[in-house]
mmCIF file of C-alpha atoms in Angstrom:
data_model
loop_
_atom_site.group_PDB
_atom_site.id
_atom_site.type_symbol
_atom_site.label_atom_id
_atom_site.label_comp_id
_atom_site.label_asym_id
_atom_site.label_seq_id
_atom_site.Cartn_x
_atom_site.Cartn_y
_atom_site.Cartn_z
ATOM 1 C CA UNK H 1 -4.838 11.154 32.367
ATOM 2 C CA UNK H 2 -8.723 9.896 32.777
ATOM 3 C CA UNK H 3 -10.102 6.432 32.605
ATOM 4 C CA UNK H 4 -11.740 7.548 29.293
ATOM 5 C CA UNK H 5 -8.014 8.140 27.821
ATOM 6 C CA UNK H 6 -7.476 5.945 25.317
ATOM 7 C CA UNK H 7 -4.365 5.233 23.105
ATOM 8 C CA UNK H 8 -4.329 6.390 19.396
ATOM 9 C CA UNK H 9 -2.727 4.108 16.378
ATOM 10 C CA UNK H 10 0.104 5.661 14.580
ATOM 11 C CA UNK H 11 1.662 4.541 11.480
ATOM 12 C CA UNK H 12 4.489 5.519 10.213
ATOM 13 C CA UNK H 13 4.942 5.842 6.211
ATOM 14 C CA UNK H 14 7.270 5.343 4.288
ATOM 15 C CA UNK H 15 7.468 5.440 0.246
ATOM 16 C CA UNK H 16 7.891 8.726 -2.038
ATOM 17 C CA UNK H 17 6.227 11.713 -2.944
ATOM 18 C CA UNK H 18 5.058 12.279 -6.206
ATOM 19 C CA UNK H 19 3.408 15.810 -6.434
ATOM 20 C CA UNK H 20 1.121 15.744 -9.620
ATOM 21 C CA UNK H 21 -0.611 12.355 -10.298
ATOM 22 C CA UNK H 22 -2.659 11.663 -7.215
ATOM 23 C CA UNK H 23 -0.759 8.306 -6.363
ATOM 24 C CA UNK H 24 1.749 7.200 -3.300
ATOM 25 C CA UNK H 25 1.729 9.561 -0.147
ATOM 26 C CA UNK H 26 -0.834 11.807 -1.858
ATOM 27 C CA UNK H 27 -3.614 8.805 -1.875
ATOM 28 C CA UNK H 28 -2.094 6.990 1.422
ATOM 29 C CA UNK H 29 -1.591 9.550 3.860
ATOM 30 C CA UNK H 30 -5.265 11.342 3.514
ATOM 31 C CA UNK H 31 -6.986 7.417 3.823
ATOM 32 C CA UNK H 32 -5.133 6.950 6.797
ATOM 33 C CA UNK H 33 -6.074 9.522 8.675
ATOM 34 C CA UNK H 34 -9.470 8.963 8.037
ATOM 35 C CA UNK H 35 -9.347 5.740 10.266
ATOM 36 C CA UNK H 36 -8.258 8.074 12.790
ATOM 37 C CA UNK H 37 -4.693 7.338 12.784
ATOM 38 C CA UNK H 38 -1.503 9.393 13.771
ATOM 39 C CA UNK H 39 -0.035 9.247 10.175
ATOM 40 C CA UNK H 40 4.304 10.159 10.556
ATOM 41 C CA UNK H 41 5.102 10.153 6.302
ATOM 42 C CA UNK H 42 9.347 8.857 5.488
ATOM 43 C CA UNK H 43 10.332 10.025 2.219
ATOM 44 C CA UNK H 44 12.252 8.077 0.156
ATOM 45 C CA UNK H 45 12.154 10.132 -2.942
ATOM 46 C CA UNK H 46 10.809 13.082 -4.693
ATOM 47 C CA UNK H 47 9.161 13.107 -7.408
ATOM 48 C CA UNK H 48 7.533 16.296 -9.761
ATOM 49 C CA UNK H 49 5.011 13.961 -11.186
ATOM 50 C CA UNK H 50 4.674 10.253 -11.031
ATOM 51 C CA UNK H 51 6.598 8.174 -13.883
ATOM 52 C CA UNK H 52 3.324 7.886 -16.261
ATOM 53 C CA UNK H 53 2.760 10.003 -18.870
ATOM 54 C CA UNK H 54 4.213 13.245 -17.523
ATOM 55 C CA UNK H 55 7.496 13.276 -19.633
ATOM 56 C CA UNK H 56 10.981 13.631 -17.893
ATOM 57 C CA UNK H 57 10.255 13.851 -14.409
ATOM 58 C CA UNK H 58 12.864 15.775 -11.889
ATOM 59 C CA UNK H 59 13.506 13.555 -9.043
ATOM 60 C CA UNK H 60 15.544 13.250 -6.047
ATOM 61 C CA UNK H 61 16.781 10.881 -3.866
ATOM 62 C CA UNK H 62 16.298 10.997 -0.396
ATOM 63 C CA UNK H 63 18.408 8.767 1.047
ATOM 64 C CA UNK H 64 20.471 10.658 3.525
ATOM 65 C CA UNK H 65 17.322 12.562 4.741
ATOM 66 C CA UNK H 66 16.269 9.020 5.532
ATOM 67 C CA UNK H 67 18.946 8.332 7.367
ATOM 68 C CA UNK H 68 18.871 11.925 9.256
ATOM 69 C CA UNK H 69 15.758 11.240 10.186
ATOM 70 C CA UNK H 70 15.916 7.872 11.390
ATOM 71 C CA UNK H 71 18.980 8.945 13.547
ATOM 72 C CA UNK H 72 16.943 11.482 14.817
ATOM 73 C CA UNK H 73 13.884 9.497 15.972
ATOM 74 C CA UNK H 74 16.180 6.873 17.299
ATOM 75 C CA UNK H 75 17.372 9.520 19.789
ATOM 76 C CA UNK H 76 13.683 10.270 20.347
ATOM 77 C CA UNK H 77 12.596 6.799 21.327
ATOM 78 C CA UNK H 78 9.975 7.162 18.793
ATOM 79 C CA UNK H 79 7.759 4.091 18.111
ATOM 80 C CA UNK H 80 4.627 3.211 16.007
ATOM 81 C CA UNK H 81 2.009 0.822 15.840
ATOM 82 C CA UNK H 82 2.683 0.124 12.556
ATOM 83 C CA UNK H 83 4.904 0.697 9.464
ATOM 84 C CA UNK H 84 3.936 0.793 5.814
ATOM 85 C CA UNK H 85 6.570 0.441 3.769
ATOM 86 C CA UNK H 86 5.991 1.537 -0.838
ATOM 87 C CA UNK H 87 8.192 3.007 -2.921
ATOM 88 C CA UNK H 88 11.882 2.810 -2.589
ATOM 89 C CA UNK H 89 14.139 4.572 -4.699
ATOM 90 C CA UNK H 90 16.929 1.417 -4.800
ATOM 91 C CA UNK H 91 17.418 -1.350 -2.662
ATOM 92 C CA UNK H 92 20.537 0.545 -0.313
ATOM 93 C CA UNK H 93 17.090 2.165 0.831
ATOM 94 C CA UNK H 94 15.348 -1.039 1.948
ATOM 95 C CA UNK H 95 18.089 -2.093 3.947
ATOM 96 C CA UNK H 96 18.668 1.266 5.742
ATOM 97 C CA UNK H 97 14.378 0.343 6.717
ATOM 98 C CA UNK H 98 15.297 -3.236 7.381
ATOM 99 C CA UNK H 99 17.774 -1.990 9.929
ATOM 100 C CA UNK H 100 15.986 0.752 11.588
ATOM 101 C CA UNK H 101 12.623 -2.081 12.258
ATOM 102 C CA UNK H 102 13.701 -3.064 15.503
ATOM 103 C CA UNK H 103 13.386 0.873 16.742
ATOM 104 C CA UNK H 104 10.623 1.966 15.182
ATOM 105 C CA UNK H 105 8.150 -1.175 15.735
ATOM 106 C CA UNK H 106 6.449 -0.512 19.649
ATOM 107 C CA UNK H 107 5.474 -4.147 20.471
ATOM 108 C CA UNK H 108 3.133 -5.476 19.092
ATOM 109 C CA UNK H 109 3.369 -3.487 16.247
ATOM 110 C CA UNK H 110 2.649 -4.728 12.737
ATOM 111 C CA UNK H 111 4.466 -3.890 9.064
ATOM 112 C CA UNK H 112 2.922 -3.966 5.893
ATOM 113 C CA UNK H 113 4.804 -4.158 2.602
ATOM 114 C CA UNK H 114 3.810 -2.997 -0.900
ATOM 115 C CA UNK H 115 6.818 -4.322 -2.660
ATOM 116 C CA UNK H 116 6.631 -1.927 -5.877
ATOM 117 C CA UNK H 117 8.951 -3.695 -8.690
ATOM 118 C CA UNK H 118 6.874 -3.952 -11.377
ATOM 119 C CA UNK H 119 3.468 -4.400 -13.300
ATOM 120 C CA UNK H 120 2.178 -5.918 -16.558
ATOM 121 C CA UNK H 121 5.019 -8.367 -16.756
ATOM 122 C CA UNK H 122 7.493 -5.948 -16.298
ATOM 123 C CA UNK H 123 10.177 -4.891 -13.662
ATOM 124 C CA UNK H 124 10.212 -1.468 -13.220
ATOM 125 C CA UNK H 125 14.065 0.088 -14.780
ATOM 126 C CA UNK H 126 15.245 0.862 -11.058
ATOM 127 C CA UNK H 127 14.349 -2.806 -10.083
ATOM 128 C CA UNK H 128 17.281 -4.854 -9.871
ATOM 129 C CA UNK H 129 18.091 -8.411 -8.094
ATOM 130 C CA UNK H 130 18.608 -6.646 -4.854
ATOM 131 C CA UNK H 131 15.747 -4.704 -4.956
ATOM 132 C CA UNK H 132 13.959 -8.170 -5.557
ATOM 133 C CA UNK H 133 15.770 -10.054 -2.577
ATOM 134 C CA UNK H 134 15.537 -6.958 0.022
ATOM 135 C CA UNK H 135 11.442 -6.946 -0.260
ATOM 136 C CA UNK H 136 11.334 -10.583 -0.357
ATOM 137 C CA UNK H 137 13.358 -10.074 3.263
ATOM 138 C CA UNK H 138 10.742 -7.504 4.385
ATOM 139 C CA UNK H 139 7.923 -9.423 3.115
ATOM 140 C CA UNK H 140 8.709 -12.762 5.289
ATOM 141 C CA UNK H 141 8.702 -10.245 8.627
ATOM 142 C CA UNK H 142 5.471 -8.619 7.550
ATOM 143 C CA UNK H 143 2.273 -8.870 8.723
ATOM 144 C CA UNK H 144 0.344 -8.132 5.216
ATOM 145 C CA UNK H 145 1.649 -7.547 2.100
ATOM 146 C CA UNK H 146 0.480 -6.241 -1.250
ATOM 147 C CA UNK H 147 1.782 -7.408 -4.157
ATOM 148 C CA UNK H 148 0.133 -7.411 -7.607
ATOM 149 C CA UNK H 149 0.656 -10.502 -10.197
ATOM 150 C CA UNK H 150 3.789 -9.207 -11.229
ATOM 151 C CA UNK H 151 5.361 -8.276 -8.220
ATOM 152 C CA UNK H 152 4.083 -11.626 -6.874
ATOM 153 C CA UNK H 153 5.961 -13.719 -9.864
ATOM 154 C CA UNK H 154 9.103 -11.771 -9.051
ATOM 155 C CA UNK H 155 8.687 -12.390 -5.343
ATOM 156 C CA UNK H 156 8.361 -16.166 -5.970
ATOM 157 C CA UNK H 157 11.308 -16.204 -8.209
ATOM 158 C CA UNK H 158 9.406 -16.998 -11.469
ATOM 159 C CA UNK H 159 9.695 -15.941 -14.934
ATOM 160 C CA UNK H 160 8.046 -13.159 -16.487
ATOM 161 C CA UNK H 161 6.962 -12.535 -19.941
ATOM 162 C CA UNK H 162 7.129 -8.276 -20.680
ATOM 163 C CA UNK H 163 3.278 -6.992 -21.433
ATOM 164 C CA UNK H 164 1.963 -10.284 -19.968
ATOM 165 C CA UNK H 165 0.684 -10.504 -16.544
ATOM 166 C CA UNK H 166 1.415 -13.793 -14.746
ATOM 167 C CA UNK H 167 -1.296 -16.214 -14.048
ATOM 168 C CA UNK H 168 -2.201 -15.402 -10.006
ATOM 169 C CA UNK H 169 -0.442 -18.076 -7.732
ATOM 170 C CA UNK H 170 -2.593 -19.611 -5.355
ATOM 171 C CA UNK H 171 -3.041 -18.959 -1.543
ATOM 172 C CA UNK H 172 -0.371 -21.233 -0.669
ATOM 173 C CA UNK H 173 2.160 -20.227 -2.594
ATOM 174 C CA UNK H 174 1.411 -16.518 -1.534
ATOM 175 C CA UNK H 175 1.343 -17.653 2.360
ATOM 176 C CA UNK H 176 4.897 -19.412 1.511
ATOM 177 C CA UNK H 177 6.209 -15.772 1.518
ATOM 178 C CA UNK H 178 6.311 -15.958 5.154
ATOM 179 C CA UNK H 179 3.210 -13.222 5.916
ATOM 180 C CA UNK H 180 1.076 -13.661 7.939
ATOM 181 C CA UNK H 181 -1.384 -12.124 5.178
ATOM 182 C CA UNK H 182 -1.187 -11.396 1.912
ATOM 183 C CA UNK H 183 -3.419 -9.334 -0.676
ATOM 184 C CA UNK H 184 -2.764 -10.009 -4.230
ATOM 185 C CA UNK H 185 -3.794 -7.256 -6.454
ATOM 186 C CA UNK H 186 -4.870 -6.994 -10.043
ATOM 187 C CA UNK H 187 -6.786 -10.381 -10.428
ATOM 188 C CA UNK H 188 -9.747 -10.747 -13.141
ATOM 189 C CA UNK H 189 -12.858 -12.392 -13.344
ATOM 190 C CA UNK H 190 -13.721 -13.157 -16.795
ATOM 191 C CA UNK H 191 -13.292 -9.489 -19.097
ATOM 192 C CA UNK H 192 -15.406 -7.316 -16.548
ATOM 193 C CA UNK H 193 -14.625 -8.213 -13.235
ATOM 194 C CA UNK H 194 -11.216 -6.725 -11.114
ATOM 195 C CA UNK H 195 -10.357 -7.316 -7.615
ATOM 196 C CA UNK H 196 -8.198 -9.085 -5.103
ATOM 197 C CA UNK H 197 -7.364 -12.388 -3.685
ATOM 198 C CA UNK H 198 -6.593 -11.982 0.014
ATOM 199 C CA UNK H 199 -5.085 -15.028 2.149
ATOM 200 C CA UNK H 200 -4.569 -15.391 5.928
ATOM 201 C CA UNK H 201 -2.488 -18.245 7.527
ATOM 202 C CA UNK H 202 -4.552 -21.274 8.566
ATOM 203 C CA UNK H 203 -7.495 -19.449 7.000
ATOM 204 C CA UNK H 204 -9.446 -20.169 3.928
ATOM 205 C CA UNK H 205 -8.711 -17.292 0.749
ATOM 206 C CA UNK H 206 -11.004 -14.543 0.288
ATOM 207 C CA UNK H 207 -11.590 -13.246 -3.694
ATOM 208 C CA UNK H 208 -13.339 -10.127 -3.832
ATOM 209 C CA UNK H 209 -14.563 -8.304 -7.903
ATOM 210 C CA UNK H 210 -15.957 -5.204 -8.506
ATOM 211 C CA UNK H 211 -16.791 -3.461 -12.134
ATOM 212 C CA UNK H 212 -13.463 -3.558 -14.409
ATOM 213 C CA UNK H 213 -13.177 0.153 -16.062
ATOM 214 C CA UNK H 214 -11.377 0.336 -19.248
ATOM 215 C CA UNK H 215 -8.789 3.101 -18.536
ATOM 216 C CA UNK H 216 -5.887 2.150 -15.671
ATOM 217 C CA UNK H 217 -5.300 4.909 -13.516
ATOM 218 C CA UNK H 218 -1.901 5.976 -11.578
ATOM 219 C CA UNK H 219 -2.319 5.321 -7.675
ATOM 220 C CA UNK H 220 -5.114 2.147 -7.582
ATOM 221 C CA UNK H 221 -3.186 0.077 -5.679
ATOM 222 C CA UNK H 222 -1.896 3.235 -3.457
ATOM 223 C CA UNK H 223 -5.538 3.760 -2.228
ATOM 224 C CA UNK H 224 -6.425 -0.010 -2.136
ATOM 225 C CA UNK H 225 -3.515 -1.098 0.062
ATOM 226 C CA UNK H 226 -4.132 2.175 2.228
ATOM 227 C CA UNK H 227 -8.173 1.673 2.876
ATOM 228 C CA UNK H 228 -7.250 -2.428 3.879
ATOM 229 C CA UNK H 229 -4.465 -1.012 6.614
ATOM 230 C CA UNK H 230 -6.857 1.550 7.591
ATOM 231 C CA UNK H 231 -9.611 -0.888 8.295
ATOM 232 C CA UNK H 232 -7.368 -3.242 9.620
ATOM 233 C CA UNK H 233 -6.083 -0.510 12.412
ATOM 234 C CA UNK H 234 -9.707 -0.307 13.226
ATOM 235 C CA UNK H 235 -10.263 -3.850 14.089
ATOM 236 C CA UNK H 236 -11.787 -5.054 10.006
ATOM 237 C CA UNK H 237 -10.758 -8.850 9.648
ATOM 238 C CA UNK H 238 -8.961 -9.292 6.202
ATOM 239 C CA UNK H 239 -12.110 -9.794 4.402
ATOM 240 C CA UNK H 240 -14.158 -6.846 5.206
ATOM 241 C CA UNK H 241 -10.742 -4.614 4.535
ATOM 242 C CA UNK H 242 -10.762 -6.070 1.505
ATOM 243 C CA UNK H 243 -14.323 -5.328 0.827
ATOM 244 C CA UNK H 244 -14.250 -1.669 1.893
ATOM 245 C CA UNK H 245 -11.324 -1.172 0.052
ATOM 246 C CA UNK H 246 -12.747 -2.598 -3.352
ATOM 247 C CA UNK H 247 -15.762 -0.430 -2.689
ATOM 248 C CA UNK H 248 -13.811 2.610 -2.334
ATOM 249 C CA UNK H 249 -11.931 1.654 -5.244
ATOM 250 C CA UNK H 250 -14.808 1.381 -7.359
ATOM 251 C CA UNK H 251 -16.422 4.565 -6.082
ATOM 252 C CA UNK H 252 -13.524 6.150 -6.937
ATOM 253 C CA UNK H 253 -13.825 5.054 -10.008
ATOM 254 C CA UNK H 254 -17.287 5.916 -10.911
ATOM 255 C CA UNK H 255 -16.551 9.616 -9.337
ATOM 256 C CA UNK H 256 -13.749 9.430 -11.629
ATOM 257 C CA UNK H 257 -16.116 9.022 -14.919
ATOM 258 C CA UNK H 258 -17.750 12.222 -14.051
ATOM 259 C CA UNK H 259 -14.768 14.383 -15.073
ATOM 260 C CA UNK H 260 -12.850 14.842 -18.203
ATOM 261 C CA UNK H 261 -9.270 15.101 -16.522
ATOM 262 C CA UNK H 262 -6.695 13.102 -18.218
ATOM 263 C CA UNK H 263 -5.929 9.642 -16.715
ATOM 264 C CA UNK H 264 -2.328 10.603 -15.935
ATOM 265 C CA UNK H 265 -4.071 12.931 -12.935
ATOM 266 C CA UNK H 266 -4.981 9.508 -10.999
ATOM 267 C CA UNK H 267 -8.402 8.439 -10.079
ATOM 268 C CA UNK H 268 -11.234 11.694 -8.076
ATOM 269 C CA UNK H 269 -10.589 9.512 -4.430
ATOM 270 C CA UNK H 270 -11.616 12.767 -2.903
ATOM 271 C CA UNK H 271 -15.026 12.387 -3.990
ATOM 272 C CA UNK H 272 -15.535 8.675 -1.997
ATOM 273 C CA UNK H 273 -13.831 10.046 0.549
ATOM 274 C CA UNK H 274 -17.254 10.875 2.868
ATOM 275 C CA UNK H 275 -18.932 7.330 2.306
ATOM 276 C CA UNK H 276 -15.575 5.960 3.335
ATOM 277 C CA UNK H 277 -15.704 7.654 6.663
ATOM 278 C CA UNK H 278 -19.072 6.394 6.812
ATOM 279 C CA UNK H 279 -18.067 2.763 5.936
ATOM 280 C CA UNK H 280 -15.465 2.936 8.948
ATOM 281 C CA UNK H 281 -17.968 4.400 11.510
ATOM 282 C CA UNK H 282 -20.430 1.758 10.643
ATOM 283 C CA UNK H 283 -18.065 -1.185 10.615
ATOM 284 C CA UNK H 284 -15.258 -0.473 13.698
ATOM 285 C CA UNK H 285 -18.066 1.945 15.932
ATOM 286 C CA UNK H 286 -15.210 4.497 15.658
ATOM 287 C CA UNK H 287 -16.749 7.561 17.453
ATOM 288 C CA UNK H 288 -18.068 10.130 15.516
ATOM 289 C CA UNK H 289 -16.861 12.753 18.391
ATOM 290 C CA UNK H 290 -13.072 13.091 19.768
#
């Protein structure tokens, strides 16, 4: 080892893996390693195409590869800098994650926590109680989390009106969650404007709106919640993640426009993918050489 050695980030991942739809792993684990992270991916489910607009979808459950795996690291003394936990196929999964924390955390290390449930009012058909109470669990040990206005309502134990988003709860009530950060997803601005309300402890809120698009795409919040962690692993304070990650999201977007696939296919991230490499260069000084 040389003075000039230096130690690289690692994440671990852990949601499912949906193979047509450009959403999840498929949008996460790409952004990641753009930072320049070691990316490790957890299943917790597979999927032939995400849930939207795809028809019956064959699935499976992954739960015992899970736990193989898990055993199998344990034995390995393997540790990360961070974990990033999605998608869960039911709430037996959450705890199995819960559980395993203490051995996969190195010190230091940080978890963030996109507690999928719902959207539009909505729970989701696989979200029951316990799903609700095991993310609100993970959510208080987390360091950021990334709940949308639904998700948010459910997390805070109010009521929720099917096709109707919530009105956004303030930065307090968010904190009151117990992270140290949280990123609420899915607020408007007026008709036109989308974006995110981001809130630190003992730090003032941060809103952030960029262009609102008319179609909604399978995966936004994937690739949002991925390019904040990334910039966050590269030093970003909440605010600029939150800005890069908007920007990327709206690139994406506008890329998006360009092509006639369906909406079900998920948004052309591939296309912003360059200018976000550029974005992290400019912002962290990440070296353009290994």
């Amino acid at each position: 080892m040389t003075s000039s050695t230096q130690h690289q980030h690692s994440i671990l991942v852990a949601m499912d893996l949906s193979s047509v739809g450009r959403c999840s792993a498929l949008v996460v684990v790409p952004v990641l390693a753009l930072s320049g992270s070691s990316v490790a991916f957890l299943p917790t489910a597979y999927l032939s195409t995400h849930t939207g607009g795809f028809g019956q979808v064959h699935r499976s459950d992954l739960s015992q590869d899970m736990a193989g795996s898990l055993a199998h690291w344990k034995r390995l003394g393997l540790r990360f800098d961070a974990v990033y936990i999605g998608y869960v196929a039911h709430h037996s999964q959450l705890d199995m994650l819960e559980d395993a924390l203490p051995d996969l955390l190195a010190p230091g290390a940080r978890l963030y926590v996109d507690p999928v449930m719902g959207d539009m009012g909505r729970r989701y058909a696989y979200c029951k109680e316990e799903l609700v109470t095991g993310f609100r669990r993970l959510c208080a040990r987390a360091h950021t989390i990334f709940p949308n206005r639904t998700e948010a309502a459910l997390l805070l134990g109010q009521p929720l009106v099917e096709g109707q988003e919530p009105a956004p709860p303030d930065a307090g009530q968010l904190l009151s969650l117990g992270a140290a950060q949280v990123v609420l997803t899915g607020v408007t601005q007026g008709s036109d404007r989308i974006g995110v309300l981001a809130a630190s402890q003992g730090q003032p809120s941060h809103a952030t709106f960029r262009r609102r698009y008319p179609a909604s795409y399978p995966g936004t919040g994937d690739l949002l919640a991925s390019t904040v962690i990334a910039g966050l692993s590269l030093g970003l304070d909440l605010g600029q993640a939150c800005e890069t990650a908007c920007d990327m999201l709206d690139a994406s977007l506008r890329h998006t426009q360009r092509y006639d696939t369906p909406t079900r296919f998920g948004l052309a991230y591939e296309r912003a993918l360059p200018a976000l490499a550029r974005d992290f260069a400019r912002l962290s000084r990440l070296p353009d050489q290994p």
